[in-house]
Tab-separated table of C-alpha atoms in Angstrom:
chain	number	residue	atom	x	y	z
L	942	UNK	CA	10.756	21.723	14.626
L	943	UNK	CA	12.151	18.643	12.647
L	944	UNK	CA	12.252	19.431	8.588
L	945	UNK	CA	12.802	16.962	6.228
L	946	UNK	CA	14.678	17.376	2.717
L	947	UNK	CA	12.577	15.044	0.447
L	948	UNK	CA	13.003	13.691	-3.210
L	949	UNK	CA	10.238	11.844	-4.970
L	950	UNK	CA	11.482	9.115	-7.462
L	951	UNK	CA	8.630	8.585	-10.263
L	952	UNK	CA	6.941	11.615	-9.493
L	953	UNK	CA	4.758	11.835	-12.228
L	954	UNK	CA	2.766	8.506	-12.152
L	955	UNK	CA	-0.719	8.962	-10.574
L	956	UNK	CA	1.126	7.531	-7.092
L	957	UNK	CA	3.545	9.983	-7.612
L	958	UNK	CA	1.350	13.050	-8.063
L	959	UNK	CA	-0.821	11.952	-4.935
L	960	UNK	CA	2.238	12.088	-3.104
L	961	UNK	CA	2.777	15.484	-3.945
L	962	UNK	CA	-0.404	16.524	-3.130
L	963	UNK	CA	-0.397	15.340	0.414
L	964	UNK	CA	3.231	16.498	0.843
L	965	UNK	CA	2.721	19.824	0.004
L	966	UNK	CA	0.551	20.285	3.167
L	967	UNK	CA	3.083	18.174	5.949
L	968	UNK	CA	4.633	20.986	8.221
L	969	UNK	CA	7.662	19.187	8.549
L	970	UNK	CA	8.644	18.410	5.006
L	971	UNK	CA	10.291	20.456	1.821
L	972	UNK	CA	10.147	18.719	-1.166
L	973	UNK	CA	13.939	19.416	-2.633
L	974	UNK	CA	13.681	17.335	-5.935
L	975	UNK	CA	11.258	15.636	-8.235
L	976	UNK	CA	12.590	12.914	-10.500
L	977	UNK	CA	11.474	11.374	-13.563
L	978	UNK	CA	12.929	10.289	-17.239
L	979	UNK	CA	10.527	11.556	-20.237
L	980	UNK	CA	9.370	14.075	-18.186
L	981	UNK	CA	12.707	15.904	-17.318
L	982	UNK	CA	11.786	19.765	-17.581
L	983	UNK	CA	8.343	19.949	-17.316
L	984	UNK	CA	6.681	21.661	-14.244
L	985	UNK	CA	4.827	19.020	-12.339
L	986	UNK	CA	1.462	20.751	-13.037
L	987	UNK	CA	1.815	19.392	-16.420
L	988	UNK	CA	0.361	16.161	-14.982
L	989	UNK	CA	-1.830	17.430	-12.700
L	990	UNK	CA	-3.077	21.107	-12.775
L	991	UNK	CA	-4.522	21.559	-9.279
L	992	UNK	CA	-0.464	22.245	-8.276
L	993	UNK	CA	0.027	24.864	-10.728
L	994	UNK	CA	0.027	27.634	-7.439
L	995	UNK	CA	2.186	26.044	-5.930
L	996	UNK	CA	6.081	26.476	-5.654
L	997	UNK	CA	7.587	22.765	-6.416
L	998	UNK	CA	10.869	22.517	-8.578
L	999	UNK	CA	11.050	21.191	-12.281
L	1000	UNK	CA	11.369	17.456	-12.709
L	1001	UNK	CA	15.176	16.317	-13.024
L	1002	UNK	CA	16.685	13.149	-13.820
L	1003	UNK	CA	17.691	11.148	-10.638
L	1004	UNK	CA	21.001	11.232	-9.431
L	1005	UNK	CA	22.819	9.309	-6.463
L	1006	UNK	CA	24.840	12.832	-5.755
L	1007	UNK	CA	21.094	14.299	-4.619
L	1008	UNK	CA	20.940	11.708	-1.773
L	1009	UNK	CA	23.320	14.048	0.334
L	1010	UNK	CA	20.841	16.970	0.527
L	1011	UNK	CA	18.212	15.123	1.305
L	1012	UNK	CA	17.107	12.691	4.290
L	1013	UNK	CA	13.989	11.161	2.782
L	1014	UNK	CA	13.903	9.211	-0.812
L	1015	UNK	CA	10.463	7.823	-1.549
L	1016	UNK	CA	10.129	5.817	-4.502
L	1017	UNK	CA	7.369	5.328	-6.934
L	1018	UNK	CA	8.886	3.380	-9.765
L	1019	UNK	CA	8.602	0.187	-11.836
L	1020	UNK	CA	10.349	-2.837	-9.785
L	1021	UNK	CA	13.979	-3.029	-9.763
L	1022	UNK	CA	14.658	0.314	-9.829
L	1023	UNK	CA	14.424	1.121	-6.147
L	1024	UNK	CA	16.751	-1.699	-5.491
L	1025	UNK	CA	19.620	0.319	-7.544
L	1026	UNK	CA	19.044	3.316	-5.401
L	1027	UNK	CA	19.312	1.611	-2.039
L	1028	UNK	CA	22.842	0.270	-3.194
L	1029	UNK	CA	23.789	4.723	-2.530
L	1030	UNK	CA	21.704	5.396	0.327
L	1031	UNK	CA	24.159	7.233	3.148
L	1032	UNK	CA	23.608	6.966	6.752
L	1033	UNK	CA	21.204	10.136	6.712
L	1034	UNK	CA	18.773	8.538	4.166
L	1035	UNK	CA	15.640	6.598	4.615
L	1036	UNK	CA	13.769	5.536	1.717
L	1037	UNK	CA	10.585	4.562	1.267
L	1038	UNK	CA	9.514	2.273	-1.677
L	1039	UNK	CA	5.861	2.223	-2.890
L	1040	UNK	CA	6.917	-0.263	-5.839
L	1041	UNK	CA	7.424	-4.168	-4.748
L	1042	UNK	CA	10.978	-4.294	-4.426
L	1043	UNK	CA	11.335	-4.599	-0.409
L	1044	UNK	CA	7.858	-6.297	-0.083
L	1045	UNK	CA	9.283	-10.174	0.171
L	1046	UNK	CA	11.533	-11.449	2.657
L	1047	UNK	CA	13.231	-13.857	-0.040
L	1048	UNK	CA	14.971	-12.837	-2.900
L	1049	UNK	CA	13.880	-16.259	-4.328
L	1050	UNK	CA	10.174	-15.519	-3.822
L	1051	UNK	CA	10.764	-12.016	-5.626
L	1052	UNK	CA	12.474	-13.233	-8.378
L	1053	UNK	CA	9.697	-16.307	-8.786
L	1054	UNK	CA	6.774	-13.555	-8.618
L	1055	UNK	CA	8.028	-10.591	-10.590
L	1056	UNK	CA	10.336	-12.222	-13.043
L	1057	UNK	CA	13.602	-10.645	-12.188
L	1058	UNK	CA	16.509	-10.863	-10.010
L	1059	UNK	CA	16.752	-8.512	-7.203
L	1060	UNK	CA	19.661	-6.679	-7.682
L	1061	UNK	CA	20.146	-5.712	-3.859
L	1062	UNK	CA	19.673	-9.262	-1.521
L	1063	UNK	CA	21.793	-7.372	1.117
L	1064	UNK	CA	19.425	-4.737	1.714
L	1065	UNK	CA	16.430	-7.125	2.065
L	1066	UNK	CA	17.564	-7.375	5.424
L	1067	UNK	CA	17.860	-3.756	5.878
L	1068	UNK	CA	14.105	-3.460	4.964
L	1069	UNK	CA	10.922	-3.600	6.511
L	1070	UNK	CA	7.432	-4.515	5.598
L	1071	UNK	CA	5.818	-1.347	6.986
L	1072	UNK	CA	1.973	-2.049	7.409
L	1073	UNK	CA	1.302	0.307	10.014
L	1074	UNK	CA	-1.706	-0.560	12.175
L	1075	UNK	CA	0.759	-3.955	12.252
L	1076	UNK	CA	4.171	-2.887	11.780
L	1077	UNK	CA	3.880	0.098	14.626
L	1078	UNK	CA	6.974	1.826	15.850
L	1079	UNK	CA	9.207	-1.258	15.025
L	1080	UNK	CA	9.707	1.205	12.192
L	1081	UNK	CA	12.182	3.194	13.843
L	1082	UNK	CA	14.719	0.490	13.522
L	1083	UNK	CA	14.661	0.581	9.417
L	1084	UNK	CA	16.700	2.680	6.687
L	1085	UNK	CA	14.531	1.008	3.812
L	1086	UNK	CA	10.858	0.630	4.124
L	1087	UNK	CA	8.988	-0.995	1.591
L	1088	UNK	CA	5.550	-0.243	1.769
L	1089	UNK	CA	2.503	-2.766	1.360
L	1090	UNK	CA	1.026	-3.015	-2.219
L	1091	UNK	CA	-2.990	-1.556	-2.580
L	1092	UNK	CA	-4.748	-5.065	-2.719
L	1093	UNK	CA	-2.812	-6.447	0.195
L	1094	UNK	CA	-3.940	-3.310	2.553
L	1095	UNK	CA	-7.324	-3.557	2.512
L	1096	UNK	CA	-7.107	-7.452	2.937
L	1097	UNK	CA	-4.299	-7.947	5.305
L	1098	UNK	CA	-5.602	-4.794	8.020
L	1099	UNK	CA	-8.884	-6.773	8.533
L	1100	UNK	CA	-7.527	-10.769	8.250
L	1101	UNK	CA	-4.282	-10.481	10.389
L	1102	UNK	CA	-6.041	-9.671	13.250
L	1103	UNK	CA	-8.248	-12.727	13.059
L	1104	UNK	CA	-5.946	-15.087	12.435
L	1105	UNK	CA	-4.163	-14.129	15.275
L	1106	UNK	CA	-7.043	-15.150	17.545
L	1107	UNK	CA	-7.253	-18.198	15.752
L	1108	UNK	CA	-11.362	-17.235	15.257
L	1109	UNK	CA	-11.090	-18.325	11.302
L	1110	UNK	CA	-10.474	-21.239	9.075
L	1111	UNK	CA	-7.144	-20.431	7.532
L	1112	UNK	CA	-7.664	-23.386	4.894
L	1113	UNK	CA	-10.779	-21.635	2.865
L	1114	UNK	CA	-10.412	-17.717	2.489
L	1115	UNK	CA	-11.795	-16.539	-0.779
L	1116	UNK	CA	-11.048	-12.980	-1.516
L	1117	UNK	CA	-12.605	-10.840	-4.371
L	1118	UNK	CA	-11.323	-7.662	-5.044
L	1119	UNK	CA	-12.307	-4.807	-7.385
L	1120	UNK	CA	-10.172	-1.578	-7.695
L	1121	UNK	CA	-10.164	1.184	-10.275
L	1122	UNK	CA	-7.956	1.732	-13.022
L	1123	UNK	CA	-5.586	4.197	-11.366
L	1124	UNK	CA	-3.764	0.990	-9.425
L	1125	UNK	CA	-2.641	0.030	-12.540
L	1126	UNK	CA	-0.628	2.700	-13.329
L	1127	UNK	CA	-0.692	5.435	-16.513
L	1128	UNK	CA	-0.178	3.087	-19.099
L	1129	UNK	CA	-2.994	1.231	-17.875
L	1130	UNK	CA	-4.415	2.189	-21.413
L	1131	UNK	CA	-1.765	0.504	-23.141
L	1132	UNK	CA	-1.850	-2.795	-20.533
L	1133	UNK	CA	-5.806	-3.034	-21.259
L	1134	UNK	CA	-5.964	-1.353	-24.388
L	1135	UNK	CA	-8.744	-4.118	-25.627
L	1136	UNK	CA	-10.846	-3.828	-22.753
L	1137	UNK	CA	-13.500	-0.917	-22.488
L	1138	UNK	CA	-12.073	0.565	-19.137
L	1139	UNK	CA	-14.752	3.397	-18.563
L	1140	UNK	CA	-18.129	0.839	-19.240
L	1141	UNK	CA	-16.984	-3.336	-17.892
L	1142	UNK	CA	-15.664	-5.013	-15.515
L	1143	UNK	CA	-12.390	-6.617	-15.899
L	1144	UNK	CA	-11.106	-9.765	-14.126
L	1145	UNK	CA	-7.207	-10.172	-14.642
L	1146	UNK	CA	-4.412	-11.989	-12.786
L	1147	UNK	CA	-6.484	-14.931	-12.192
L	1148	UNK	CA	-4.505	-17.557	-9.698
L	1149	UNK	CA	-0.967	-15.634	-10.287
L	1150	UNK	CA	-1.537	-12.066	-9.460
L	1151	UNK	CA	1.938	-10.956	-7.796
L	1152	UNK	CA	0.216	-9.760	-4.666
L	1153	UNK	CA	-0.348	-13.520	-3.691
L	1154	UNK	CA	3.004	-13.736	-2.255
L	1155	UNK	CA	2.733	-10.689	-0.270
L	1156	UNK	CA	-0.881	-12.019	0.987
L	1157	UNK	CA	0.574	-15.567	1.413
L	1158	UNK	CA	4.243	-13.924	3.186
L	1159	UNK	CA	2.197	-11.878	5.825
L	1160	UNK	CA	-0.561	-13.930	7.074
L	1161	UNK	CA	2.005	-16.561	7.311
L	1162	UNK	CA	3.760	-14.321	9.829
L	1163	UNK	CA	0.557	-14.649	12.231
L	1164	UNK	CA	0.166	-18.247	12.318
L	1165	UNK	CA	1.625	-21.590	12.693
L	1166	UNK	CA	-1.540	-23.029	10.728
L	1167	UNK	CA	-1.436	-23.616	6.560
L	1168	UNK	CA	-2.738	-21.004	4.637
L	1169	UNK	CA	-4.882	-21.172	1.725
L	1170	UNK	CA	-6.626	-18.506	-0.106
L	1171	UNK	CA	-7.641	-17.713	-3.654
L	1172	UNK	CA	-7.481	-14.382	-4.526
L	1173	UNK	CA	-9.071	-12.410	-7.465
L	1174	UNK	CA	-8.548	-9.164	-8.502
L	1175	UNK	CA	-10.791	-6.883	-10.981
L	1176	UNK	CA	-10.527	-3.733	-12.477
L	1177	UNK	CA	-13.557	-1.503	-12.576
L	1178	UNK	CA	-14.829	1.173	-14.202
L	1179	UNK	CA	-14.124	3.858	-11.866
L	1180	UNK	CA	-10.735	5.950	-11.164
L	1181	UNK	CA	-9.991	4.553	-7.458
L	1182	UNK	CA	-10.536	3.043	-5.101
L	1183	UNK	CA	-10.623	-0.513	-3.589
L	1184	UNK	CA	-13.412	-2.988	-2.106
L	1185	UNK	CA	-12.254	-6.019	-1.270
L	1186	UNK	CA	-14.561	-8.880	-0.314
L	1187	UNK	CA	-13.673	-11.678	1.698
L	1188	UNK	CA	-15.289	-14.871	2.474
L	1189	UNK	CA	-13.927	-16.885	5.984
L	1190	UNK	CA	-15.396	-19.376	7.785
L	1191	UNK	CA	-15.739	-19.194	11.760
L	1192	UNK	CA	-13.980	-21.842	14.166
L	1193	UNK	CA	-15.752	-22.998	16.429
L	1194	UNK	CA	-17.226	-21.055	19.325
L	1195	UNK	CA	-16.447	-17.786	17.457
L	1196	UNK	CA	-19.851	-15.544	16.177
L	1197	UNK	CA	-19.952	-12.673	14.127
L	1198	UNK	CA	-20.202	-10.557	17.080
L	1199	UNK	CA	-17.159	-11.924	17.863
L	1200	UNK	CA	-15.388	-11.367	15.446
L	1201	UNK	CA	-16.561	-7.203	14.811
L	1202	UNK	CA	-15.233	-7.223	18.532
L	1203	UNK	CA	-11.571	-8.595	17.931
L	1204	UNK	CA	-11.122	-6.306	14.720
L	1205	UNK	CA	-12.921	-2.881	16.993
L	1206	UNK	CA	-10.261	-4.021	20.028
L	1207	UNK	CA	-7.364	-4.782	17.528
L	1208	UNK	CA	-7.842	-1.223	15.989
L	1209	UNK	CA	-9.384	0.802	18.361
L	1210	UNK	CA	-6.144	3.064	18.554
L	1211	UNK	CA	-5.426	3.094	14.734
L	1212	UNK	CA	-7.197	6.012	13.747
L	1213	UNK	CA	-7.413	5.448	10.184
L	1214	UNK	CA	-9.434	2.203	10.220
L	1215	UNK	CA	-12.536	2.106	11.326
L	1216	UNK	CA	-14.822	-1.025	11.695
L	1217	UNK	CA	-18.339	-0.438	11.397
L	1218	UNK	CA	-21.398	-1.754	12.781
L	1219	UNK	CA	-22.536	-5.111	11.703
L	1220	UNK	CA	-23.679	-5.731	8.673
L	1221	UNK	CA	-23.400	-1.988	7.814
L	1222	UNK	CA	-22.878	-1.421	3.339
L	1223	UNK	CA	-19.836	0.158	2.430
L	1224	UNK	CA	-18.379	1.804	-0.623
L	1225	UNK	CA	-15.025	3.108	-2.075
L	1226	UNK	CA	-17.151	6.325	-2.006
L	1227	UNK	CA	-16.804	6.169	1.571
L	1228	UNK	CA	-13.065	6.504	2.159
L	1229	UNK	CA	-12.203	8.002	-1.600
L	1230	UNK	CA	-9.544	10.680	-0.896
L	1231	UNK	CA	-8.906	9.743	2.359
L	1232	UNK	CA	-6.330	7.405	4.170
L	1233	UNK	CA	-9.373	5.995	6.051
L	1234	UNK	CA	-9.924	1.640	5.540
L	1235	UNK	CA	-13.598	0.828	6.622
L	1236	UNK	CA	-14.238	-2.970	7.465
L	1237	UNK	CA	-17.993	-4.072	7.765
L	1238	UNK	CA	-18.566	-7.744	8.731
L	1239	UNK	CA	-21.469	-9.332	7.507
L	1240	UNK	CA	-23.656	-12.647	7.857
L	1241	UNK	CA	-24.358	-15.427	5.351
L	1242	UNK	CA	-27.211	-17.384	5.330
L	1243	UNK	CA	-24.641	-19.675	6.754
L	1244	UNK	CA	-23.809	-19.579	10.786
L	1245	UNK	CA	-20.106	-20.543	10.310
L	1246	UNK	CA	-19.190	-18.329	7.228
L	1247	UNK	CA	-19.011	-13.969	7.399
L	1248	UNK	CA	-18.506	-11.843	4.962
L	1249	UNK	CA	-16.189	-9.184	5.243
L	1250	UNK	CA	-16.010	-5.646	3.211
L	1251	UNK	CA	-12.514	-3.391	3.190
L	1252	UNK	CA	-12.805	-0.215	1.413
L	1253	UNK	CA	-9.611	2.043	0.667
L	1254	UNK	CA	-8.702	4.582	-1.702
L	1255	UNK	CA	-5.831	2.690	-3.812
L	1256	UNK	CA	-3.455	5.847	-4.426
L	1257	UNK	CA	-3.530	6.789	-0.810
L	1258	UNK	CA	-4.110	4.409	2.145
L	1259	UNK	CA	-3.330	2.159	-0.639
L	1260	UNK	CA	-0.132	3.897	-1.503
L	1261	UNK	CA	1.108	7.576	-0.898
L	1262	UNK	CA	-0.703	7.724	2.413
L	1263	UNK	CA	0.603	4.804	3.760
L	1264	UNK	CA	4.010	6.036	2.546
L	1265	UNK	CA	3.026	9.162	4.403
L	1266	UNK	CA	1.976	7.361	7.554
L	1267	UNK	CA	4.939	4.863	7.699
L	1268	UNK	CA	7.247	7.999	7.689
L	1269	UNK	CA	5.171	10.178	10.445
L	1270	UNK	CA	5.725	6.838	12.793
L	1271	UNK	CA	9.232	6.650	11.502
L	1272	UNK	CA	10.597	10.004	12.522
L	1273	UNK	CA	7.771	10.652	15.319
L	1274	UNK	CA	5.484	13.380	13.423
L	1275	UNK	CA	1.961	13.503	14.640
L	1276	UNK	CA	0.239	10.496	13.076
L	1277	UNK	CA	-2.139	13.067	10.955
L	1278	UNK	CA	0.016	15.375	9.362
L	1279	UNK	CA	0.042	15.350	5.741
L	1280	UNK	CA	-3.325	13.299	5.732
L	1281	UNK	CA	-5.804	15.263	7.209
């Protein structure tokens, strides 16, 4: 049986620490080093005490002479520091980014949307933008994987597919989503420190959240039509999860039976989505702690306009899991392991 040395960049953030959690359980993994900065000597159940049984080694400072023990790097830190460690990487090391810094295809577009230069424009090319239930097994043919940000997962898995049928307007997509605090990090406190987290609702990034560009890159991908969206984020006041609600109109000779039937036929082999009956209420309650993504579609007192509802849990089909999925596809582990 394949087993894989692993280290975990940022392994204290709440990403991190769900990463852990899921790791601990994949047959085919040993997790050789944990990495952080202000954290260097603590025990990782420090930050979360549900791994306190368990065997995991002290957090360490990164360094580029771990990357030849180890065959797996995942990284869960802020931008620009994933692009320093994929200037090391040796032949026998994939890494997996859950920050932003191989999400864009264009260094230009990355340094326009996150305010910095990327500081690795050769390995862009190296990289993949590993969605899955879209990406597949092309996978296989990537070193660096960057790994889709939590707003852009629940709206891209249910949208791609339907704009590849050409069954919606691609000129008029609203999208509202709401997510808890956790997808902004620990110092989510300090970012919002104004704002009552635990009793309102938030809206932030109005116009100009950075996810646009990864929303705008991908959907791009699947047409030759213009895209226009607006897209508007909120924080709740919950811990995770994700709805996101999208508003589309229908071209013509396209119904909203039509439409559950292209998303049930598009994803009737991903196991981790699963597209519910018409009209059918969903919550983050639904999928929290799993790597599941429910899609509902649902009418509008108009004939021509659906709604659509995408529930994940942010920190894992929304992050770790996904990381977690991307690699079982990657190095041909069953598609389950580590997310049961």
């Amino acid at each position: 049986m394949l087993r894989l040395n692993v280290l975990i960049a940022g392994s204290t953030g709440y990403i991190g620490v769900q990463l852990i959690k899921l790791l601990i359980k994949h047959e085919n993994i040993k997790i050789k080093y944990l990495c952080g900065n202000t954290s260097v000597g603590k025990k990782i159940s420090y930050y979360d005490s549900s791994l306190k049984s368990k065997n995991l080694p002290k957090i360490i400072r990164y360094n580029k002479k771990y990357l030849n023990e180890v065959d797996v790097v995942f990284t869960a830190l802020p931008n620009g520091e994933a692009q320093e460690i994929s200037k090391h990487l040796l032949k026998k090391n994939t890494l997996i980014d859950l920050a932003a810094d191989f999400r864009l295809k264009k260094s230009s577009d990355y340094q326009k949307w996150y305010k910095q230069k990327h500081k690795a424009i050769s390995n862009i090319k190296r990289s993949i933008y590993a969605l899955p239930e879209i990406t597949g097994k092309k996978i296989k043919d990537f070193d660096i994987i960057g790994c889709p940000g939590c707003y852009p997962t629940s709206v891209l898995i249910p949208l791609i597919p339907l704009i590849q049928k050409k069954s919606i307007n691609t000129k008029n997509i609203i999208i509202d989503s709401k997510s808890g605090y956790s997808g902004a990090g620990r110092s989510v406190h300090k970012k919002f420190k104004e704002k009552n987290l635990y009793e309102s609702l938030s809206a932030y990034g109005l116009g100009f959240h950075r996810h646009n560009s990864e929303i705008d890159q991908e959907l791009k991908n699947h047409t030759n039509s213009k895209i226009e969206f607006t897209f508007t984020p909120h924080l709740t006041p919950m811990f995770r999860g994700i709805l996101s609600t999208m508003y589309v109109d229908l071209k013509l000779g396209f119904s909203i039976k039509k439409i559950e039937m292209i998303l049930k036929k598009f994803h009737k082999k991903n196991r981790f989505v699963k597209v519910l009956k018409n009209d059918s209420l969903i919550s983050t309650n639904d999928v929290i702690n799993s790597n599941n993504c429910f899609i509902s579609v649902c009418k509008t007192k108009f004939k021509n306009r659906v709604i659509i509802l995408s529930a994940i849990d942010n920190l894992i089909k929304g992050g770790a899991g996904q990381a977690i999925q991307n690699m079982n596809l990657k190095f041909n582990f069953n598609s389950i392991e580590g997310l049961k």
